[in-house]
Short mmCIF file of C-alpha atoms in Angstrom, two decimals:
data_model
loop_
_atom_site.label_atom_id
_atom_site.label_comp_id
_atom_site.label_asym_id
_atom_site.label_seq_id
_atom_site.Cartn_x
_atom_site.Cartn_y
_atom_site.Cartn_z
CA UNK A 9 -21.37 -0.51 1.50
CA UNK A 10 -20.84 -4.16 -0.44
CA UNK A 11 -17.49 -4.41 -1.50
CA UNK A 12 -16.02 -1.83 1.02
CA UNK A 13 -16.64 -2.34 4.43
CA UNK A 14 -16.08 -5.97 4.55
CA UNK A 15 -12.29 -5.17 3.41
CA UNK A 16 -11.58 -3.25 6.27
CA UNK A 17 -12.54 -5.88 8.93
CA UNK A 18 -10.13 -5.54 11.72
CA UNK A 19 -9.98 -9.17 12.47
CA UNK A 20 -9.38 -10.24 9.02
CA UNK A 21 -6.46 -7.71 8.95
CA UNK A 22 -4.73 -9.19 11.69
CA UNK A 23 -5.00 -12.74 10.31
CA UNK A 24 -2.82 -11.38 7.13
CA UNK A 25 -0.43 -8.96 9.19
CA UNK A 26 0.17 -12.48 11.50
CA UNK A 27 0.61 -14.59 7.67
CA UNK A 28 3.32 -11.85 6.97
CA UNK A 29 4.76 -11.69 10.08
CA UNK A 30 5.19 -15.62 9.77
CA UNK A 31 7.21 -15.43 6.50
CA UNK A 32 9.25 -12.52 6.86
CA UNK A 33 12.52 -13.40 7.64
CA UNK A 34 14.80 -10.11 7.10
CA UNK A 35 14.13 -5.97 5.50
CA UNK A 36 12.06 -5.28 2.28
CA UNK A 37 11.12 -1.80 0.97
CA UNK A 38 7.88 -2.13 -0.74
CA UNK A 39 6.32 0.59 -2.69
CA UNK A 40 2.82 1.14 -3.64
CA UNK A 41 2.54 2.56 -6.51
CA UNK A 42 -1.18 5.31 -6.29
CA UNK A 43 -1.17 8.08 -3.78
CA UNK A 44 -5.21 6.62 -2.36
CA UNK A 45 -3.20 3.52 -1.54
CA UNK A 46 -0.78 5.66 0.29
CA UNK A 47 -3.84 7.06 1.91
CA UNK A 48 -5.19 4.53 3.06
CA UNK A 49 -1.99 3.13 4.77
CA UNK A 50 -1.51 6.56 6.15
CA UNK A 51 -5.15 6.29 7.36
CA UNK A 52 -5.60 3.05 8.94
CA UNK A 53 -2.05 2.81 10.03
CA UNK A 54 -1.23 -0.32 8.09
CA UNK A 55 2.45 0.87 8.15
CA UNK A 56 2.24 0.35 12.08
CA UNK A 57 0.33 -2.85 12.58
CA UNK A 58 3.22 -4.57 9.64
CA UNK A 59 6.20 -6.20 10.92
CA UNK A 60 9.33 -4.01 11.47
CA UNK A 61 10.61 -5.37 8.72
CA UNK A 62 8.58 -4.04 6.20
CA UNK A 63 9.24 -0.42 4.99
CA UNK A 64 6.55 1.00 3.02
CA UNK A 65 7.78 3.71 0.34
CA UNK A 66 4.99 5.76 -1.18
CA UNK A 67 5.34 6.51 -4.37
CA UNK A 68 4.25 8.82 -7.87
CA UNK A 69 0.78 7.81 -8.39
CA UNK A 70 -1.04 10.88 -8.09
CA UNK A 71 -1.79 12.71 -11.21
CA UNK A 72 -2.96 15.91 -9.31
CA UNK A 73 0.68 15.94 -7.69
CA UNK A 74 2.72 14.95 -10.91
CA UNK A 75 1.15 17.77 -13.09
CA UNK A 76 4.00 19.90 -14.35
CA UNK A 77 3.78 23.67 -13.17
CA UNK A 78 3.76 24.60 -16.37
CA UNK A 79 0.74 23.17 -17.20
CA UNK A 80 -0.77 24.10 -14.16
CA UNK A 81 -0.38 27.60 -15.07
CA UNK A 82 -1.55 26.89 -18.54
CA UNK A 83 -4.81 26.04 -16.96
CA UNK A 84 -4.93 29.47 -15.02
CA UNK A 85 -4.52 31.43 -18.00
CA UNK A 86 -7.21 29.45 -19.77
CA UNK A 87 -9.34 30.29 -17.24
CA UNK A 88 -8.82 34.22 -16.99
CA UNK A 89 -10.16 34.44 -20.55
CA UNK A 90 -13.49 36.30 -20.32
CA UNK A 91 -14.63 33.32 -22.64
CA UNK A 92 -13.95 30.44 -21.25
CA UNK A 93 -15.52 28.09 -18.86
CA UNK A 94 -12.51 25.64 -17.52
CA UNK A 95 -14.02 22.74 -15.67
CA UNK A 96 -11.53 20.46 -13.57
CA UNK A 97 -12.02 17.93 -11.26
CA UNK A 98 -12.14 19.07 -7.52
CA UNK A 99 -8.69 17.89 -6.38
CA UNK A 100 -7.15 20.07 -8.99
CA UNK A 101 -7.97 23.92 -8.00
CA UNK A 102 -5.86 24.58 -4.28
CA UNK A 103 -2.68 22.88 -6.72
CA UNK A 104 -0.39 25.90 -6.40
CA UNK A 105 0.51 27.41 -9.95
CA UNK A 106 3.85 29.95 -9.71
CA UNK A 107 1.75 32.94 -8.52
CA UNK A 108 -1.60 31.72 -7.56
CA UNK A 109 -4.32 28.32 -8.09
CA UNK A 110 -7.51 28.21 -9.87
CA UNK A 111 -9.53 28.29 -6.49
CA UNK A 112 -8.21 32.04 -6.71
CA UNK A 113 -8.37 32.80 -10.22
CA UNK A 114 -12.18 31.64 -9.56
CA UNK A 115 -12.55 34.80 -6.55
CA UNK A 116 -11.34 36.81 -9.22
CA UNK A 117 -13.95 36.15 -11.12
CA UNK A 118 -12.79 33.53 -13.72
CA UNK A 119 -15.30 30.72 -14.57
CA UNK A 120 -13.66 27.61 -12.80
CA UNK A 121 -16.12 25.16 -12.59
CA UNK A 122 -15.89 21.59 -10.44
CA UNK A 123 -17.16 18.70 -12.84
CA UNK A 124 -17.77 14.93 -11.43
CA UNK A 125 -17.02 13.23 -14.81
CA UNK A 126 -15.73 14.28 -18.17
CA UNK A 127 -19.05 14.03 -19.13
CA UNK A 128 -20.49 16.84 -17.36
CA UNK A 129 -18.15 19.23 -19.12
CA UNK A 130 -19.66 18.00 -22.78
CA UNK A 131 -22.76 18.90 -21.57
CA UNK A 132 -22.03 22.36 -20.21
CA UNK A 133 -20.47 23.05 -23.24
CA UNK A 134 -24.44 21.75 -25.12
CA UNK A 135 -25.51 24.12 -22.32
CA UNK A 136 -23.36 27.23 -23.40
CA UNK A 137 -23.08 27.54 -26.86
CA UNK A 138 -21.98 31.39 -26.46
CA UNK A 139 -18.34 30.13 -24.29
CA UNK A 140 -15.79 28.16 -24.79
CA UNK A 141 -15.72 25.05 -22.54
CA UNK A 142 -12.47 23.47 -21.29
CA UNK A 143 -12.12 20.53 -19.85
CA UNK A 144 -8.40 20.24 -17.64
CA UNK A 145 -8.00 16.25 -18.84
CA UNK A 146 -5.98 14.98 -16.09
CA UNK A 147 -5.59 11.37 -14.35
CA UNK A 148 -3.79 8.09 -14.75
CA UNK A 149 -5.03 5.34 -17.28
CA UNK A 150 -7.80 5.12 -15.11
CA UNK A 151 -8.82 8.06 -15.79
CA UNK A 152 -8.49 7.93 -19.84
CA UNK A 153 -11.36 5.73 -20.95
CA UNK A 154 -13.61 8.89 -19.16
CA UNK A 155 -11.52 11.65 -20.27
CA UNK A 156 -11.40 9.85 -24.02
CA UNK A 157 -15.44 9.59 -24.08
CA UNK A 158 -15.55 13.21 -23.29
CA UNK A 159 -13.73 13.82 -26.77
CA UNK A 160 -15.95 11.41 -28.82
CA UNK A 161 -19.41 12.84 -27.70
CA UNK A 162 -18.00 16.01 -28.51
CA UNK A 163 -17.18 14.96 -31.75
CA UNK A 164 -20.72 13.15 -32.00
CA UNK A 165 -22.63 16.08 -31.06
CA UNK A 166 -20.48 18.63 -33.48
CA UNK A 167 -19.42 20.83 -30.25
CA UNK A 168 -17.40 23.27 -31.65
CA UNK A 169 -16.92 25.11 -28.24
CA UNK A 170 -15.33 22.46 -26.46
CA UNK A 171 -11.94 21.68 -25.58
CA UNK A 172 -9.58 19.50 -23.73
CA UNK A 173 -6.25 20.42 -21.88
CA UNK A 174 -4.77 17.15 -21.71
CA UNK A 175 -2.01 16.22 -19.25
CA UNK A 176 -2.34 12.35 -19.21
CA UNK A 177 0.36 9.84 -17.19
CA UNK A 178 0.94 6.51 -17.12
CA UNK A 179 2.19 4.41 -14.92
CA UNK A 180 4.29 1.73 -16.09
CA UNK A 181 7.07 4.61 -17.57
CA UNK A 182 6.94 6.24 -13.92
CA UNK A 183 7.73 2.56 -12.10
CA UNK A 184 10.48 2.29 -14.89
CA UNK A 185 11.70 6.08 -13.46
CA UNK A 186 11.91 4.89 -9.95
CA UNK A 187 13.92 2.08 -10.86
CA UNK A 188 16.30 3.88 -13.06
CA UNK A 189 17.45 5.85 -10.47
CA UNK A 190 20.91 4.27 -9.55
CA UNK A 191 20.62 4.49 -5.85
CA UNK A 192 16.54 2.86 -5.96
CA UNK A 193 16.04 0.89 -2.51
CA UNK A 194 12.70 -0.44 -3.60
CA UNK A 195 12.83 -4.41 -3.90
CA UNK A 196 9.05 -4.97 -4.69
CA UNK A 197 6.00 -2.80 -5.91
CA UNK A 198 2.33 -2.79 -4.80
CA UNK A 199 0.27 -1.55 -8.53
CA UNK A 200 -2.38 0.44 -8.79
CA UNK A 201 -5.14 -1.53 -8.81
CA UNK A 202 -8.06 0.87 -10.80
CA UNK A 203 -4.91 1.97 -13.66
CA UNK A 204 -4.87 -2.24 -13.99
CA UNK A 205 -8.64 -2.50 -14.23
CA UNK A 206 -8.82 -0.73 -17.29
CA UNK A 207 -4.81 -1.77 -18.39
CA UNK A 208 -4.69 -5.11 -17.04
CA UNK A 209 -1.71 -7.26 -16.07
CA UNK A 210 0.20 -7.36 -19.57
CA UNK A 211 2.62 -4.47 -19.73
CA UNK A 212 4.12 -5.12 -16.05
CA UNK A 213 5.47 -8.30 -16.92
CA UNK A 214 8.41 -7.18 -18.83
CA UNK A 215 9.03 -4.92 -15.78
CA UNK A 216 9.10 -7.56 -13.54
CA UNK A 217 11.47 -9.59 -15.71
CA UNK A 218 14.12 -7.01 -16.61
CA UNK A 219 14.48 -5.35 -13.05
CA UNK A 220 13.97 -8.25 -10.94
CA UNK A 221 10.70 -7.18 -8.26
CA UNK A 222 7.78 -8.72 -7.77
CA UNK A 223 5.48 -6.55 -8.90
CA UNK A 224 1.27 -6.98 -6.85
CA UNK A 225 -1.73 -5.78 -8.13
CA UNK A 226 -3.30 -4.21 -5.51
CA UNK A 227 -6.36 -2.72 -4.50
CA UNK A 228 -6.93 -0.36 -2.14
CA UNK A 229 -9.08 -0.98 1.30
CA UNK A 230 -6.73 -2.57 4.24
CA UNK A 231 -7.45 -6.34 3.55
CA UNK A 232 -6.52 -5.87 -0.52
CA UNK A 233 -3.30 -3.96 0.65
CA UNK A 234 -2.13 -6.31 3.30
CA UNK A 235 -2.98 -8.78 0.95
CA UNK A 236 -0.85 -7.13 -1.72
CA UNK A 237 1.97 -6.67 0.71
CA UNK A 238 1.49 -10.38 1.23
CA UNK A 239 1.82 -12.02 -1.85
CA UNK A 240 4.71 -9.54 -2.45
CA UNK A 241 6.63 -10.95 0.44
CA UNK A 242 6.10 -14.17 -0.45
CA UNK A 243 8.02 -13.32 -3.74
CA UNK A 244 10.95 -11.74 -2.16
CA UNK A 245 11.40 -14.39 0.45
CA UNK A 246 11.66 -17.25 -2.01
CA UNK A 247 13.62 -15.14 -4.81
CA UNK A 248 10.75 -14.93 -7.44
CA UNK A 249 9.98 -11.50 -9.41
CA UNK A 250 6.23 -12.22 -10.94
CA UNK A 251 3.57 -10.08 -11.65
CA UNK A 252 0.44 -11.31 -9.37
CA UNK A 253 -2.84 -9.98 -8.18
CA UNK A 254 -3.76 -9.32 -5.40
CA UNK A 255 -7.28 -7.50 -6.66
CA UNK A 256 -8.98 -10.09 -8.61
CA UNK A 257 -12.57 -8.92 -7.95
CA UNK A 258 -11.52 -5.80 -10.14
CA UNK A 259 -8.88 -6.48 -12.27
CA UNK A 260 -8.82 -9.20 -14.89
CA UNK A 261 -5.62 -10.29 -16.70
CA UNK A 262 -6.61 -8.35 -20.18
CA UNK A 263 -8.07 -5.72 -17.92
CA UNK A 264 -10.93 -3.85 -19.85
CA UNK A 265 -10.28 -4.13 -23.94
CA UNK A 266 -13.86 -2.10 -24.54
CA UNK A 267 -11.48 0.82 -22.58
CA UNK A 268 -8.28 0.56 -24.20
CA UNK A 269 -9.67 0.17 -27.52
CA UNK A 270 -11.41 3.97 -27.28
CA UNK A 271 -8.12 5.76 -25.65
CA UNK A 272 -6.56 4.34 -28.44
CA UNK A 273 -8.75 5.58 -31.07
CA UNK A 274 -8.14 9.16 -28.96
CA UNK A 275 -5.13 9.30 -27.53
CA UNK A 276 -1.54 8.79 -28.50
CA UNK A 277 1.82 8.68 -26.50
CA UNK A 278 3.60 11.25 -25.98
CA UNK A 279 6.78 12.46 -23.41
CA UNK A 280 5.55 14.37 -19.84
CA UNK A 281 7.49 16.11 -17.53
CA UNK A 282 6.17 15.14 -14.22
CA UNK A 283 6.03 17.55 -11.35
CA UNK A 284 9.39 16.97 -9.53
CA UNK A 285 10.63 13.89 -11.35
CA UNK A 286 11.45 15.97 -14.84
CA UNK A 287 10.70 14.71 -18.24
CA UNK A 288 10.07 10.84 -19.14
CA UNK A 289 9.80 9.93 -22.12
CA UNK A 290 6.49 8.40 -23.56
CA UNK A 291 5.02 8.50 -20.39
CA UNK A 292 2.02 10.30 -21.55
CA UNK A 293 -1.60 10.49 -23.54
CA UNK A 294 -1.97 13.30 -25.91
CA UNK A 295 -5.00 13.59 -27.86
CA UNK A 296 -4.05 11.53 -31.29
CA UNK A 297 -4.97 12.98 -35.25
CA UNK A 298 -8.63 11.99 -35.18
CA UNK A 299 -9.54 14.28 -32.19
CA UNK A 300 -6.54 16.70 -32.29
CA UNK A 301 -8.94 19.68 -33.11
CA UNK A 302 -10.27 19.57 -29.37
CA UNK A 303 -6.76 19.96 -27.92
CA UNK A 304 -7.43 23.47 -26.21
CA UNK A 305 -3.18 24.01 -26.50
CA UNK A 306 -3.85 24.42 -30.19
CA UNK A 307 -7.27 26.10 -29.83
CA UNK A 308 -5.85 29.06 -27.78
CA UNK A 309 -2.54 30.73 -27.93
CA UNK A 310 -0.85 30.55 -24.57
CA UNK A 311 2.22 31.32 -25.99
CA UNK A 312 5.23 30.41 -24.06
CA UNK A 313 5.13 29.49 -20.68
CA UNK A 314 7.59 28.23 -18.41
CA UNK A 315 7.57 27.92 -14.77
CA UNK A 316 10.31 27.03 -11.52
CA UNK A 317 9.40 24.83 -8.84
CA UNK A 318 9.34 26.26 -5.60
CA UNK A 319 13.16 25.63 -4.15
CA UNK A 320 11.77 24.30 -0.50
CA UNK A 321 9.45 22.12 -2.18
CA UNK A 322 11.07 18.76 -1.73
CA UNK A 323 7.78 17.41 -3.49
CA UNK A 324 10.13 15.12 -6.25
CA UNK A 325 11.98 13.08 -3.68
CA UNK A 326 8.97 11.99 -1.33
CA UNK A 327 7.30 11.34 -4.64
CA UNK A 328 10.16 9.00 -5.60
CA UNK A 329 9.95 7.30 -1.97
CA UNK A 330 13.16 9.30 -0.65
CA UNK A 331 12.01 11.25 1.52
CA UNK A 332 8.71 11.06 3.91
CA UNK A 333 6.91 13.47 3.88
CA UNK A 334 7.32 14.42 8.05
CA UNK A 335 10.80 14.34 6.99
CA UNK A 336 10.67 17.41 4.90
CA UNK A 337 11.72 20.64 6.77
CA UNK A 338 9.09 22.71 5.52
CA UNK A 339 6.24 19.87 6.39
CA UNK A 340 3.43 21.29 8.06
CA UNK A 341 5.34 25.10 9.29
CA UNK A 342 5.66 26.86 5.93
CA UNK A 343 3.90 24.08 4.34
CA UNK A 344 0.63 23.34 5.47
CA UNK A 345 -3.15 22.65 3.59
CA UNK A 346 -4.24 26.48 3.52
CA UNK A 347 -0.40 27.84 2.23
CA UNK A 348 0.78 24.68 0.38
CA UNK A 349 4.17 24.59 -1.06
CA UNK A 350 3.78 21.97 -3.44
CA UNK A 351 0.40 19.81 -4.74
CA UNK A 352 0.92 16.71 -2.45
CA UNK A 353 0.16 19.01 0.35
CA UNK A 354 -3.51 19.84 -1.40
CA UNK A 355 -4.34 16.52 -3.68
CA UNK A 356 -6.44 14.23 -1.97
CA UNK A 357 -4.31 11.86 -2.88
CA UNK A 358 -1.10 13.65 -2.06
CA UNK A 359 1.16 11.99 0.24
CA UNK A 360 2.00 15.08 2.55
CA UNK A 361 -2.04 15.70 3.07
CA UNK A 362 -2.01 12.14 3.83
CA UNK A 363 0.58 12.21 6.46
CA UNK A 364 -0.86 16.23 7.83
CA UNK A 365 -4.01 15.05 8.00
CA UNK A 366 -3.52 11.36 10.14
CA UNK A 367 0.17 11.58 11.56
CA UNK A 368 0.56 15.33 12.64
CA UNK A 369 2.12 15.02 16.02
CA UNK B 28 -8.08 10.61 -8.34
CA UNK B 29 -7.92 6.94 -9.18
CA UNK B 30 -10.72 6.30 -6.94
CA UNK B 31 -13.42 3.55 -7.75
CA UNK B 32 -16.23 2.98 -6.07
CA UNK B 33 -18.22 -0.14 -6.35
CA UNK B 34 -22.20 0.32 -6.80
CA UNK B 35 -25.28 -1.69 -7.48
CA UNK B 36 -27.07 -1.47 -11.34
CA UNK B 37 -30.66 -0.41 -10.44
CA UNK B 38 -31.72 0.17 -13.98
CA UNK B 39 -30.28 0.92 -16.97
CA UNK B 40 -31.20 3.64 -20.01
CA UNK B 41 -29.52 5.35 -23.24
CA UNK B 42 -28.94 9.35 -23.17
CA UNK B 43 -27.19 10.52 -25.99
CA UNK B 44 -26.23 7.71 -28.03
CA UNK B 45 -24.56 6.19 -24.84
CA UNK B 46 -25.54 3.10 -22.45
CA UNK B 47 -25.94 4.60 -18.70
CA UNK B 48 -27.59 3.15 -15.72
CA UNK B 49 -28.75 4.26 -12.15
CA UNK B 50 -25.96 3.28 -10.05
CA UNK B 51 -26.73 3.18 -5.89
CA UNK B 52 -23.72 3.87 -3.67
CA UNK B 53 -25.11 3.14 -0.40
CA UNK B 54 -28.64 4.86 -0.83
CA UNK B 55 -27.33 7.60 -3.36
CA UNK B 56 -28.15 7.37 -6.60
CA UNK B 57 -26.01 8.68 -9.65
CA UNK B 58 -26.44 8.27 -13.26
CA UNK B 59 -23.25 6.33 -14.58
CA UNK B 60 -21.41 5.67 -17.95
CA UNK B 61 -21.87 1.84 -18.91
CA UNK B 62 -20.06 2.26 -22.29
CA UNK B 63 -16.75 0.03 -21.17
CA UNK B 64 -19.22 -2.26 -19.50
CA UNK B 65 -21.79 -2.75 -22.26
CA UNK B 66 -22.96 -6.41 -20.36
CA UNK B 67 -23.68 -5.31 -17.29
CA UNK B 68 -27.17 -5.55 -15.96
CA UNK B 69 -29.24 -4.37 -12.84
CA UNK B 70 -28.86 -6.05 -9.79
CA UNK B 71 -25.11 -6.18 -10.66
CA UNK B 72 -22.16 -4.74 -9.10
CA UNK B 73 -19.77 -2.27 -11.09
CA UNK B 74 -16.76 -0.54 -10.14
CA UNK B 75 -16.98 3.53 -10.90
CA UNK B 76 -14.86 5.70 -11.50
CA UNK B 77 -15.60 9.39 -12.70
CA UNK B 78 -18.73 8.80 -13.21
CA UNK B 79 -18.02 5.91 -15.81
CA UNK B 80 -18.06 2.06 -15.11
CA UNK B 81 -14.45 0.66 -15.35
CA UNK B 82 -15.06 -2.97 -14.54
CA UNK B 83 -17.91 -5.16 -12.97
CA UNK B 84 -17.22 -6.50 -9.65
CA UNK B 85 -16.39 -10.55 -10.04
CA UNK B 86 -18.72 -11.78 -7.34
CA UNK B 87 -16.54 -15.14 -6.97
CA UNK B 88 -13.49 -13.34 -6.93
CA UNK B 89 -14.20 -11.11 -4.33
CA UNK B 90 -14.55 -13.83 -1.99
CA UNK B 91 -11.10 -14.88 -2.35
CA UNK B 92 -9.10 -12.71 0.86
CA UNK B 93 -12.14 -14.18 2.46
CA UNK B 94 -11.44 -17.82 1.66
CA UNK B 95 -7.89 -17.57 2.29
CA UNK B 96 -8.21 -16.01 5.37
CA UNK B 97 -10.31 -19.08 6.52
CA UNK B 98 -7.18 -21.25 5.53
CA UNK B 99 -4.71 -19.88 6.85
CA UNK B 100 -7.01 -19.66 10.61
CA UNK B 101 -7.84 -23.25 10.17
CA UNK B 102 -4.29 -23.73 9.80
CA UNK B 103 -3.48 -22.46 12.96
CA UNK B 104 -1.90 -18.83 13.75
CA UNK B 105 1.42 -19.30 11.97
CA UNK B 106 3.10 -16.24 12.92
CA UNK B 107 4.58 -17.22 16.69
CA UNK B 108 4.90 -14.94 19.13
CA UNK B 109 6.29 -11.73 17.32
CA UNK B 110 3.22 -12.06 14.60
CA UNK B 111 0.75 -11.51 17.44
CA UNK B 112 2.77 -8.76 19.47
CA UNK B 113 3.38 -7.04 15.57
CA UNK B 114 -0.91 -7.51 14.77
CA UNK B 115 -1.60 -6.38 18.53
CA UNK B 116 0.31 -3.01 18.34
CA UNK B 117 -1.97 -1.65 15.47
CA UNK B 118 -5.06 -2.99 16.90
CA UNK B 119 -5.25 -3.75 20.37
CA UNK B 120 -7.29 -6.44 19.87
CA UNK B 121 -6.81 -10.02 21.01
CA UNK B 122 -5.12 -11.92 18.38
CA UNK B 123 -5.72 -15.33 18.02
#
């Protein structure tokens, strides 16, 4: 396909891993910041064919694997209601709740549907005028302009059956996380590319200024992440801390203002608790006054729910880059793809699939 | 879940009040949001994601690894010894 395959020529690659080797004169840890760049490493074993030198730390950017528990579970008991539909994207049903997923609550005969876009939900609720359709509003800012269209075409066509459970992230709040942490080891980040296509460059830069790292848009086939890796250890070596971009064939410097205009007029920020990492504040999307009526939390009465993580999950420190995931004791005996402990194990994204599914040894 | 696939405009059409197009992904065809890229015409190249357009592909931009990669060959390999043994352990191939 244009655009793909010629960013995962093999020649090409080596021509940047030898350009990095040249200039790399001692250690950096590097993190890239979304879980299908971590993939994609994992995959084509860019963390092998790098110089020694380089340390790759993988880090939050999966939404799947940052959902809270809670909300997780919020989802399940949406979808037990004999009148609701819950439609979520794929990735999201094997994501273990605290007793069971929605892949199970569907055998049990709840209606858990698989949508490809936001979209698709809108219409199933046209379709169904007798149920109440939810849509499970996940994803990074990537995600939002979708998710935020789903909302106004439901307020366009007067759908009074649909509904959104929104767990929105961002990403600049979770970098700021990583770096807060007092004993951080990462010197230089590799940014998700697709969050930057619709965010652009903008909000990075005072990132890059108060903590000191080089901070690389980057996209996500080998050639755009070697490239990334590049540019970023071109930085460290000669002391600078810029934001650059390494994926200028999708991202442009405003990113996409048509986007961020609409998830503005839909969403407002809010504080998350990510899955592992705890609660950051105003690291979130919420749906804002104008559209509040579709938020399915206010629609329904849940009432309180509140949820543990899993003890031998050590899901929050590989998603802060402290552990690997083949570090992890429970990593691929107790926690494997069909009895996950944790969602990184299940997300495509996630970085334990990643590593269980291309570096099981 | 960020995933974005780039695909080819083949036409474009309205369905309920919003600006879509048939996008091809390597033969398969999917109908495809064009709302956040509202000057984007067939024949063109836009990034998806979720069934929405995020971005078109900038055809002169996406050149650029290409172009640099040229340099830095034409250069000559500057990585020494160690570059070549580090590129030759991932790929076996020669290097250069």
């Amino acid at each position: 396909m244009k655009y793909l395959d010629e960013y995962r020529n093999a020649d090409a690659a080596r021509s940047l891993v030898r350009a990095i080797a040249a200039r790399v004169t001692r250690p950096w840890n590097i993190m890239e910041v979304c879980g299908g760049q971590t993939h994609a490493i994992v995959r084509f074993a860019l963390d092998e064919i790098l110089p020694d030198e380089i340390r790759l730390i993988h880090g939050p950017g999966c939404p799947v694997c940052v959902t809270p528990l809670e909300t997780i579970d919020r989802a399940i008991a949406l979808a037990a209601r004999p009148e609701v539909i819950l439609c979520s994207f794929g990735d999201m049903l094997r994501v273990p709740g605290s007793g069971k997923d929605l892949f199970t609550v569907k055998s049990e005969g709840g209606d858990v549907r698989v949508v490809y876009s936001p979209i698709d939900a809108v219409t199933l609720a046209r379709k169904h005028p007798d149920r109440q359709v939810v849509f499970f509003a996940i994803g990074f800012e990537t995600t939002a302009p979708a998710n935020a269209m789903a909302a106004v075409q439901a307020a366009r066509l007067g759908l009074e059956n649909f509904s959104m459970l929104v767990a929105h992230v961002l990403v600049p709040p979770a970098i700021r996380a990583v770096l807060d942490v007092p004993d951080c080891r990462v010197q230089g980040f590799l940014a998700a590319g697709h969050v930057c296509t619709v965010m652009g460059a903008a909000e990075y830069r005072p990132l890059a200024e108060r903590y000191r790292v080089p901070i690389v848009i980057t996209g996500f086939e080998p050639l755009d992440i070697l490239r990334g890796v590049l540019m970023c250890v071109e930085q460290l070596e000669s002391g600078r801390h810029e934001v650059a971009n390494a994926y200028p064939r999708a991202v442009r410097p405003e990113g996409n203002p048509a986007a961020q205009r609409q998830v503005a007029e839909v969403f407002e920020p809010t504080g998350r608790k990510w899955r592992g990492i705890g609660e950051i504040p105003a690291s979130g999307w919420r749906l804002g006054p104008a559209y509040a009526r579709f938020d399915a939390e206010r629609r329904f009465d849940l009432g309180h729910i509140t949820a543990e993580e899993p003890d031998a999950c050590r899901a929050g420190d590989v998603l802060q880059g402290r552990l690997r995931p083949c570090e992890c004791p429970s990593f691929g005996v107790e926690c494997t793809p069909e009895q996950p402990l944790g969602a990184l194990m299940v997300s495509a994204e996630g970085a334990c699939a990643a590593y269980y599914r291309y570096r099981r040894k | 879940m960020c995933l974005g696939i780039p695909g080819k405009i083949v036409e474009t059409f309205q369905r309920d009040q919003l600006p879509m197009a048939k996008v091809e992904f390597g033969g398969i065809i999917k109908d495809i949001c064009l709302a956040y890229t509202p000057e984007a015409q067939p024949g063109q190249y836009v990034l998806v994601h979720v069934g929405f357009a995020i971005n078109q592909i900038d055809e002169a931009e996406a050149e650029e690894v290409f172009r640099y990669i040229e340099e830095i060959e034409a250069m000559g390999a500057p990585g020494g010894p160690e570059a070549s043994e580090a590129a030759e352990r991932g790929g076996g191939g020669e290097t250069g």
